[in-house]
PDB file of C-alpha atoms in Angstrom:
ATOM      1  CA  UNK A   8      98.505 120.031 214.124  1.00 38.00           C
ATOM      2  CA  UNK A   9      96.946 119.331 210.846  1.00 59.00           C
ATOM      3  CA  UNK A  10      97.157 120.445 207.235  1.00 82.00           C
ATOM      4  CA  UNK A  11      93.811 120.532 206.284  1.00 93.00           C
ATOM      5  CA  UNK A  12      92.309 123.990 206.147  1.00 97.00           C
ATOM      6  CA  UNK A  13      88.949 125.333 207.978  1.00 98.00           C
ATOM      7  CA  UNK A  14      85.797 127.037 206.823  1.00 98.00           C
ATOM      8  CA  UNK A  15      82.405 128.172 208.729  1.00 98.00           C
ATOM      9  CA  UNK A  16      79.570 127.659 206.195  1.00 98.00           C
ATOM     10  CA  UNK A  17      76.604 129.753 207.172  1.00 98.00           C
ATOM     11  CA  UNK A  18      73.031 128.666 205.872  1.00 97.00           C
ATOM     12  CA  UNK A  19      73.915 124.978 205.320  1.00 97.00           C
ATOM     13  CA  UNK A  20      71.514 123.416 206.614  1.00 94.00           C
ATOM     14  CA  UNK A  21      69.744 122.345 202.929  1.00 94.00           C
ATOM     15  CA  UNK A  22      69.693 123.757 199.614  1.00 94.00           C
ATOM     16  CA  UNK A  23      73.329 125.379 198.333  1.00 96.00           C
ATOM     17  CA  UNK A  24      74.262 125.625 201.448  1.00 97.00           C
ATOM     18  CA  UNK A  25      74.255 121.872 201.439  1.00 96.00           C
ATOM     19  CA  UNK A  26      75.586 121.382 198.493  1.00 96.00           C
ATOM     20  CA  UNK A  27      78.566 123.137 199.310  1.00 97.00           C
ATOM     21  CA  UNK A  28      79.604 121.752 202.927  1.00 98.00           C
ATOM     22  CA  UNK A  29      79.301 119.257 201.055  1.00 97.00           C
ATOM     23  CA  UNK A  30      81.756 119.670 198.649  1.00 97.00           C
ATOM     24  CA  UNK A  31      84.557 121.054 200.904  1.00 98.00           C
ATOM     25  CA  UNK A  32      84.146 117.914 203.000  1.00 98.00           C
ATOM     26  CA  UNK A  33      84.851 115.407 199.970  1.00 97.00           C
ATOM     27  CA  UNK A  34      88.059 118.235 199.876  1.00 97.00           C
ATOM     28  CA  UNK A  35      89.223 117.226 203.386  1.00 97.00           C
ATOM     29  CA  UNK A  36      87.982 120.770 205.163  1.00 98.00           C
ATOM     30  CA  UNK A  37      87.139 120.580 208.406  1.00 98.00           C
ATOM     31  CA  UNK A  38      83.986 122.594 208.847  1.00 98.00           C
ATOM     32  CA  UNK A  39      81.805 124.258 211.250  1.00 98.00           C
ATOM     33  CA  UNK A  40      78.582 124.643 209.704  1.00 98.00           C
ATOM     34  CA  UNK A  41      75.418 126.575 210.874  1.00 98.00           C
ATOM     35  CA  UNK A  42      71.916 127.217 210.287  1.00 97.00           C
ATOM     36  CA  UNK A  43      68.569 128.581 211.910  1.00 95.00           C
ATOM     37  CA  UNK A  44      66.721 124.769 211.906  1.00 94.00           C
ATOM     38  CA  UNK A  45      68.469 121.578 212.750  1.00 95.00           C
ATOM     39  CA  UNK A  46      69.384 120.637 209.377  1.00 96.00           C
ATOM     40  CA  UNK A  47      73.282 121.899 210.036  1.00 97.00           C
ATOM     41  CA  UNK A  48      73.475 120.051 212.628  1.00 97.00           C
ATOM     42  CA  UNK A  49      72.395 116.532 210.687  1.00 97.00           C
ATOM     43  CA  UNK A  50      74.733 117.864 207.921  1.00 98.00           C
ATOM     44  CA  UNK A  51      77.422 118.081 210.665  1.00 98.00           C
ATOM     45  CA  UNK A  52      76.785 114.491 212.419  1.00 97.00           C
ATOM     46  CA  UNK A  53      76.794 112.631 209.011  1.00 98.00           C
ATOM     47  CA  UNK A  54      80.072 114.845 207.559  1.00 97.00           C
ATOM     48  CA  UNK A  55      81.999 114.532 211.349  1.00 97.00           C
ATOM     49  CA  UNK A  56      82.221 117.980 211.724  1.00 97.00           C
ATOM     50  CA  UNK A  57      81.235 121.499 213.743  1.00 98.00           C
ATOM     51  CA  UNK A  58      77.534 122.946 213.663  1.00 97.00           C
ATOM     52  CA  UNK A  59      76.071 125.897 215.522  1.00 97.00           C
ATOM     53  CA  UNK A  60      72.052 126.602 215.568  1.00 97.00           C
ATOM     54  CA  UNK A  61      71.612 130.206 214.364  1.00 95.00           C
ATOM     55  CA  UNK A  62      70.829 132.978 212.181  1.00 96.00           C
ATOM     56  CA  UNK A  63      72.687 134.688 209.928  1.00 97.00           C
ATOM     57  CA  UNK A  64      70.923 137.912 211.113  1.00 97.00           C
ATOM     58  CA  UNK A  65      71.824 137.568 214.248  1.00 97.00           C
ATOM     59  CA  UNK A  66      75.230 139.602 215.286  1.00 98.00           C
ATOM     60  CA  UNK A  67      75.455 137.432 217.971  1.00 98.00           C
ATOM     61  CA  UNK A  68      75.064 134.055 216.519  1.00 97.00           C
ATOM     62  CA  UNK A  69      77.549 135.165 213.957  1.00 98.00           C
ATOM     63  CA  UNK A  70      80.399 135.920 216.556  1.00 98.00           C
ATOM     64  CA  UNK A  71      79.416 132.738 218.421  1.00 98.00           C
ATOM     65  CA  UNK A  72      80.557 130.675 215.158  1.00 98.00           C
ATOM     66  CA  UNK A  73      83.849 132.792 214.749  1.00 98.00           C
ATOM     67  CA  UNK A  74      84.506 132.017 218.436  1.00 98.00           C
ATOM     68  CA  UNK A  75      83.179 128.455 217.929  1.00 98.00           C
ATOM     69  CA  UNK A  76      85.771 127.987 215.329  1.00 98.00           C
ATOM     70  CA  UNK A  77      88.894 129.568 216.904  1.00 98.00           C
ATOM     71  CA  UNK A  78      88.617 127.797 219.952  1.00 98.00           C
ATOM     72  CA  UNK A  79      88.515 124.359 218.277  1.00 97.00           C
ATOM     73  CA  UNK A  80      91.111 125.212 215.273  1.00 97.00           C
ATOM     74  CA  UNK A  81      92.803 128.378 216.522  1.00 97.00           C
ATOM     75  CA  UNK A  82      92.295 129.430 212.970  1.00 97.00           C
ATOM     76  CA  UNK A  83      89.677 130.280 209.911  1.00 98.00           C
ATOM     77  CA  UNK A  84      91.140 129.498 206.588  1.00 98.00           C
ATOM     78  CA  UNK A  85      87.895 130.456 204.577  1.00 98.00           C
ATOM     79  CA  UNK A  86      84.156 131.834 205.009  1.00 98.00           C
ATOM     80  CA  UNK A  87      81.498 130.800 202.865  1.00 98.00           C
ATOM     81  CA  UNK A  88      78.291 133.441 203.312  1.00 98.00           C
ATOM     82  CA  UNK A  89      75.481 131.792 202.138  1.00 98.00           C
ATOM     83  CA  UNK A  90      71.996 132.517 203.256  1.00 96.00           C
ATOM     84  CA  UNK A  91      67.965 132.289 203.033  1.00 92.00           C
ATOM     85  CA  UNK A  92      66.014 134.463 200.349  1.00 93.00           C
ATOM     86  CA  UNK A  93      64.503 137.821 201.193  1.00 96.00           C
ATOM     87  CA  UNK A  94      60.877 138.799 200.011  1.00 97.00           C
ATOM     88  CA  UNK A  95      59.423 139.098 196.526  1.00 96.00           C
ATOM     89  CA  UNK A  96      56.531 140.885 195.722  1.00 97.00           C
ATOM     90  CA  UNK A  97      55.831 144.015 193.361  1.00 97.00           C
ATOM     91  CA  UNK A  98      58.102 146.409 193.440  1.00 97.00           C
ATOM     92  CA  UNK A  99      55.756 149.387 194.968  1.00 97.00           C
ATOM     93  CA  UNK A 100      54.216 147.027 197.319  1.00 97.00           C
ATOM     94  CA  UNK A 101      57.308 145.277 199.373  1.00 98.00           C
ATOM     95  CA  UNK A 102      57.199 146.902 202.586  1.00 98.00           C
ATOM     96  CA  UNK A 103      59.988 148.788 204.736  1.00 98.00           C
ATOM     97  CA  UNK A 104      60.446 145.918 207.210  1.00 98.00           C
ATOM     98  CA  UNK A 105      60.831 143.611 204.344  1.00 98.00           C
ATOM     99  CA  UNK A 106      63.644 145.650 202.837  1.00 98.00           C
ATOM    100  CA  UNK A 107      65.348 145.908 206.367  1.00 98.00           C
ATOM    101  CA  UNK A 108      65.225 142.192 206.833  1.00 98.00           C
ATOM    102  CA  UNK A 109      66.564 141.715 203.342  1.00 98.00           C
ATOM    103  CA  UNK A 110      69.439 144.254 204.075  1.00 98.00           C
ATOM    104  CA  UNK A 111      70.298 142.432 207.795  1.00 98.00           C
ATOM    105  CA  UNK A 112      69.950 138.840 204.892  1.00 98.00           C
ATOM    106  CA  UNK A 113      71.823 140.035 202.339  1.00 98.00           C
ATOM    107  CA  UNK A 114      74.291 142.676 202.835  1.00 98.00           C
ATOM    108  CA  UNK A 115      74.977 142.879 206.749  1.00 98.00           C
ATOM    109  CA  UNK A 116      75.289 139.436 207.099  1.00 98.00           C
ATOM    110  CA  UNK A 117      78.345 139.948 205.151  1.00 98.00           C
ATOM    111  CA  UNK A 118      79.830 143.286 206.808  1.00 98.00           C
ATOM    112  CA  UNK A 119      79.179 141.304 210.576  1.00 98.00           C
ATOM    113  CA  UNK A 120      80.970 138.121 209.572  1.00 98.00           C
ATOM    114  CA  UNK A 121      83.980 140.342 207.845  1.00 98.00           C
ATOM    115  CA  UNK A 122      84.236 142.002 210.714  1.00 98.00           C
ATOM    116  CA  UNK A 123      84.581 138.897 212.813  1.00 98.00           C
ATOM    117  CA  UNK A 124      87.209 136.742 210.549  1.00 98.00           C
ATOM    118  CA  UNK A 125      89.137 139.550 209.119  1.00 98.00           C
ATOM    119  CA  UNK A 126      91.296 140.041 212.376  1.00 98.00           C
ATOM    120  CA  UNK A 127      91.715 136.331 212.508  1.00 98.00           C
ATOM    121  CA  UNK A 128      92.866 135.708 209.051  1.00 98.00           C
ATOM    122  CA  UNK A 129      94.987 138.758 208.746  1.00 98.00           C
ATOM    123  CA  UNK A 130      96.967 137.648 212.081  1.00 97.00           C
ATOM    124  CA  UNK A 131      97.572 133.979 210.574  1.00 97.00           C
ATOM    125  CA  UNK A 132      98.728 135.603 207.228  1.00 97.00           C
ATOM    126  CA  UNK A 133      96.062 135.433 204.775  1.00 98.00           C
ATOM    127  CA  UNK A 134      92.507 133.745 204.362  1.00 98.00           C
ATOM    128  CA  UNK A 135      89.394 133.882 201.882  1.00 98.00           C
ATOM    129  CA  UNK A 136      86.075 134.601 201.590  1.00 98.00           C
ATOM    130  CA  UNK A 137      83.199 133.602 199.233  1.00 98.00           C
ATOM    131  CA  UNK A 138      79.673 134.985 199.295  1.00 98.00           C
ATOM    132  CA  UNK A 139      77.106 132.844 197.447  1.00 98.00           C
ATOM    133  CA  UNK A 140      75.008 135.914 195.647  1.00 98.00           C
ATOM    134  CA  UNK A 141      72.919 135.446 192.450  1.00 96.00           C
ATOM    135  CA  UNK A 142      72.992 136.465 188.684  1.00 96.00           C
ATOM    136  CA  UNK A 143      69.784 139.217 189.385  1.00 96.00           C
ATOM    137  CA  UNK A 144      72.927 140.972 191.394  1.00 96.00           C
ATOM    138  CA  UNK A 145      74.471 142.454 187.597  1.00 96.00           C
ATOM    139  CA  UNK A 146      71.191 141.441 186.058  1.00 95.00           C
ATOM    140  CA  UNK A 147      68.201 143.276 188.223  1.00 96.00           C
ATOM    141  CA  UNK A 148      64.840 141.296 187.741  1.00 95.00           C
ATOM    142  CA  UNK A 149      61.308 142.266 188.817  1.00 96.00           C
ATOM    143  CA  UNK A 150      60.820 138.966 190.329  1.00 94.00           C
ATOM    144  CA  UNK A 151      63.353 139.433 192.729  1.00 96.00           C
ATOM    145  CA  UNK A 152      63.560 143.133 193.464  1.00 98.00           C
ATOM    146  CA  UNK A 153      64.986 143.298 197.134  1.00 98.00           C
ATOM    147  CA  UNK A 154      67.639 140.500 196.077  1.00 97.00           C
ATOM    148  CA  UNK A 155      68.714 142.094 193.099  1.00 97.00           C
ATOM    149  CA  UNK A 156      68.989 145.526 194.749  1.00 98.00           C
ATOM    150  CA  UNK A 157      70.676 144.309 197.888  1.00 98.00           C
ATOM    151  CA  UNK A 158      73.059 141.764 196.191  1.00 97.00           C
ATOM    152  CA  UNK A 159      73.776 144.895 193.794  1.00 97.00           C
ATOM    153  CA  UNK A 160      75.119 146.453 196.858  1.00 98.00           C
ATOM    154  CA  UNK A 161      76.985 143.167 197.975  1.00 98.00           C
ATOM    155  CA  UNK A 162      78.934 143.789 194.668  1.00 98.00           C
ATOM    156  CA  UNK A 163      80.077 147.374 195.728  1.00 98.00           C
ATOM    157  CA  UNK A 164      80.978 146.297 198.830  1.00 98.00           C
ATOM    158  CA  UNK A 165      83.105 143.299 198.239  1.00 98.00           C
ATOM    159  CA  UNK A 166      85.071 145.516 195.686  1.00 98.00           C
ATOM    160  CA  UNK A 167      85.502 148.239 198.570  1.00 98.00           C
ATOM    161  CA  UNK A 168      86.601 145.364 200.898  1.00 98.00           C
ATOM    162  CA  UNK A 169      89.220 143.508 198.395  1.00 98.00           C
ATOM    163  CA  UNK A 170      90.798 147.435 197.684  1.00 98.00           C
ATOM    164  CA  UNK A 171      90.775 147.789 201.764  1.00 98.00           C
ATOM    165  CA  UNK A 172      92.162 144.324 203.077  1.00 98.00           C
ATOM    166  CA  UNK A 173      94.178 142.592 199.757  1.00 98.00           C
ATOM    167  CA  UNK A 174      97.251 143.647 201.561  1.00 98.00           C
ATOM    168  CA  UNK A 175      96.623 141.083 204.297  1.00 98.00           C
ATOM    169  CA  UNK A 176      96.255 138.297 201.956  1.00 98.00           C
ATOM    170  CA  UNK A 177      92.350 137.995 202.657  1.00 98.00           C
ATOM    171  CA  UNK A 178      90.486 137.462 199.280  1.00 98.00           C
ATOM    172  CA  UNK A 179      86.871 137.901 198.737  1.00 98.00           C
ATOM    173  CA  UNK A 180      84.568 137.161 195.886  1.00 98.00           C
ATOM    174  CA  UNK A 181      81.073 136.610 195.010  1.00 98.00           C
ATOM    175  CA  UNK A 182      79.521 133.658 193.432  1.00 98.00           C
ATOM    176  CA  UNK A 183      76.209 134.294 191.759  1.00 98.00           C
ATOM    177  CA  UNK A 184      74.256 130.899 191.002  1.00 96.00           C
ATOM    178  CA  UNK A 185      71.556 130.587 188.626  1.00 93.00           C
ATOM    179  CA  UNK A 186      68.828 127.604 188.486  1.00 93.00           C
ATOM    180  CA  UNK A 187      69.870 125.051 190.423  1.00 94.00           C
ATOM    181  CA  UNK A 188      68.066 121.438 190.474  1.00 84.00           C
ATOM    182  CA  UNK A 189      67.359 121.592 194.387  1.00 79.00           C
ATOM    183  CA  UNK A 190      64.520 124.354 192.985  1.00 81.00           C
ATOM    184  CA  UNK A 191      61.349 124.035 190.633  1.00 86.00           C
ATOM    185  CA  UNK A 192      61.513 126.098 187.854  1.00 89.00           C
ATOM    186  CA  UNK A 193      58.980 126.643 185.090  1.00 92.00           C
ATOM    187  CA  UNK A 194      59.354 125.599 181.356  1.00 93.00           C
ATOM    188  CA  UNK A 195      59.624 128.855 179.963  1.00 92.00           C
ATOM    189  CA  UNK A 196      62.735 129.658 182.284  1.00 90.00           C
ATOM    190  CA  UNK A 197      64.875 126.639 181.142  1.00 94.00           C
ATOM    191  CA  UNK A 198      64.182 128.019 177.726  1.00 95.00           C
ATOM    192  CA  UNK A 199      66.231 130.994 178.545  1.00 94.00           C
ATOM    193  CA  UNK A 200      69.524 128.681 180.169  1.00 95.00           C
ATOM    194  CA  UNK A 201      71.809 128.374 176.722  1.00 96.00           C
ATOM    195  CA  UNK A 202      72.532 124.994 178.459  1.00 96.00           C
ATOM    196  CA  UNK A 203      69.020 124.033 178.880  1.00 95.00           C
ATOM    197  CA  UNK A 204      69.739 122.557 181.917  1.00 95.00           C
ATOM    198  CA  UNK A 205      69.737 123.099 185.836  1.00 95.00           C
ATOM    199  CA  UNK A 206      73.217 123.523 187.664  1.00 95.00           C
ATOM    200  CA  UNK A 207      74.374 120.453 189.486  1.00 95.00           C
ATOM    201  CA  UNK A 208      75.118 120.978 193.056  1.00 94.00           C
ATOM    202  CA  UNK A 209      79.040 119.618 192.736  1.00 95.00           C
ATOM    203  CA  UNK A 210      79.616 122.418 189.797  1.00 96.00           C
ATOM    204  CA  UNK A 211      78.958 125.081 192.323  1.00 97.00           C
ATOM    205  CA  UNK A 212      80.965 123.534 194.864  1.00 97.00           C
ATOM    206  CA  UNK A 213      83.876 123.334 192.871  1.00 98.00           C
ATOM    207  CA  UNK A 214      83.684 126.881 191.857  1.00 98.00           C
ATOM    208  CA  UNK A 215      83.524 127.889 195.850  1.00 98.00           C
ATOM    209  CA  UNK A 216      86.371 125.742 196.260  1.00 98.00           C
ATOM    210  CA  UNK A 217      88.870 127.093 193.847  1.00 98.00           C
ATOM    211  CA  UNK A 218      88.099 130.520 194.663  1.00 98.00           C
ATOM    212  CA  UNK A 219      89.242 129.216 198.148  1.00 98.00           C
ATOM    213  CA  UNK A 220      92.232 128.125 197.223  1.00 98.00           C
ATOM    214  CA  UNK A 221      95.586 128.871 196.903  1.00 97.00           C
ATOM    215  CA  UNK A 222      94.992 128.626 192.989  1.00 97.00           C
ATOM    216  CA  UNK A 223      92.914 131.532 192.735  1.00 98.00           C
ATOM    217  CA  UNK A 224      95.160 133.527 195.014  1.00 98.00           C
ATOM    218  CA  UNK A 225      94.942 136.514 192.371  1.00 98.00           C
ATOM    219  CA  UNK A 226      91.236 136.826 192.276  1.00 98.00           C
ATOM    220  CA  UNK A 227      89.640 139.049 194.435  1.00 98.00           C
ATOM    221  CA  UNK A 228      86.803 141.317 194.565  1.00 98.00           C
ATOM    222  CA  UNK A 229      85.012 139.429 191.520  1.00 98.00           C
ATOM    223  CA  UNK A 230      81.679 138.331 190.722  1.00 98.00           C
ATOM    224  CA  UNK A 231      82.037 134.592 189.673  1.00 98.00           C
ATOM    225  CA  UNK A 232      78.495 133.743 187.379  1.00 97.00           C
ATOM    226  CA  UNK A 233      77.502 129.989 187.532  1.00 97.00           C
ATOM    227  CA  UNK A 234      74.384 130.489 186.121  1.00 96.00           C
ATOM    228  CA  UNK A 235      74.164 127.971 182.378  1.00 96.00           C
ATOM    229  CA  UNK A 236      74.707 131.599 180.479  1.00 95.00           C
ATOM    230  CA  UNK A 237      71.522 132.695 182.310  1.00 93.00           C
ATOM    231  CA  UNK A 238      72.590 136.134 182.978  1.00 92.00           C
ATOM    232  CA  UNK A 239      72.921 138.117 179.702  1.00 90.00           C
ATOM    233  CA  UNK A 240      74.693 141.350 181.973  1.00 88.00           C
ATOM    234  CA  UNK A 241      78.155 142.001 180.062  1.00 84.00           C
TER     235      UNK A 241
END
């Protein structure tokens, strides 16, 4: 038996996803790691750990990582939801489909995986959960209108969640990124960071892994902002 703890990282093949697996490995987590292309799986062979090929809006795939990840640890110390970007578009002119898909993206990704870990982490005595969001989720922006609706939701529902599971030690808490340098952004949008800079992928990862540990074992039900002061919500 070993000490270090476990964590299933949805969406890492690239991007934040990335970043983060990333991150937890240099921690010592052993990790199972997934994503809908092959780049989880390259992740996985250069870290030494788990991958599964799948979507995150798939109910399926999602309980075939929870499985994947009790049968080789017999436990699942932490969740981190991250996953793809729904469609933008004016606001009158997204269509229904587009909203579903962004709802089975954003939201029920979420209330599938919870359902699949919470049993598991409430029989071993406690676990955590962190759900990479964005800043449009307090801050609702036209050029994002199904994420910041949807991630609005998120918000809601992680507070409903930390009120209904707390008592079995599982935490949950959302981390809402900003501009990060694995994406182009335009002039005039730096102008508005008060840093004046893009986030660096190891200040996000650190963030994910303190709210995973035992020394943010009284936060729960939060929105964390990592965003350079980008989001002016109070």
């Amino acid at each position: 038996m070993t000490d270090q703890p476990t964590a299933i990282v949805t969406a890492a093949g690239h991007g934040l996803g990335e970043g983060i697996a990333r991150h937890l490995a240099s921690r010592g987590y052993r990790l199972l790691l997934t994503s809908n292309g092959g780049g989880a799986e390259a992740l996985a062979r250069e870290l030494g750990c788990l991958s599964l090929r799948g979507s995150v809006t798939d109910p399926a795939h999602l309980a075939a990582a929870a499985e994947r990840a009790v049968s080789a640890w017999g436990r699942i110390d932490a969740v981190v939801n991250n996953t793809g970007h729904p469609a933008q578009g004016a606001l009158l002119e997204i269509g229904d489909d587009a909203w579903y898909d962004g709802l089975d993206l954003l939201l029920l990704n979420v209330v599938r995986m919870a359902r699949l870990v919470t049993p598991v982490m409430a029989r071993q005595g406690g676990g955590a959960i962190v759900n990479i969001s964005t800043y449009v989720a307090e801050q609702p922006d036209l050029t994002f209108p199904v994420s910041s609706c949807l991630r609005g939701a998120l918000s809601a529902w992680v507070k409903l969640y930390a009120d209904a599971h707390g008592r079995d030690g599982i935490r949950m808490n959302n981390v809402l990124p900003g501009a990060f340098a694995n994406y182009a952004i335009t002039p005039e949008r730096l102008e508005r960071i008060p840093l004046r800079r893009q986030g660096q992928m190891h200040e996000l990862g650190r963030v994910v892994a303190f709210l995973l540990s035992p020394e943010a074992g009284y936060v729960t039900g939060q929105n964390i902002r990592v965003d350079g002061g980008l989001g002016r919500a109070l």
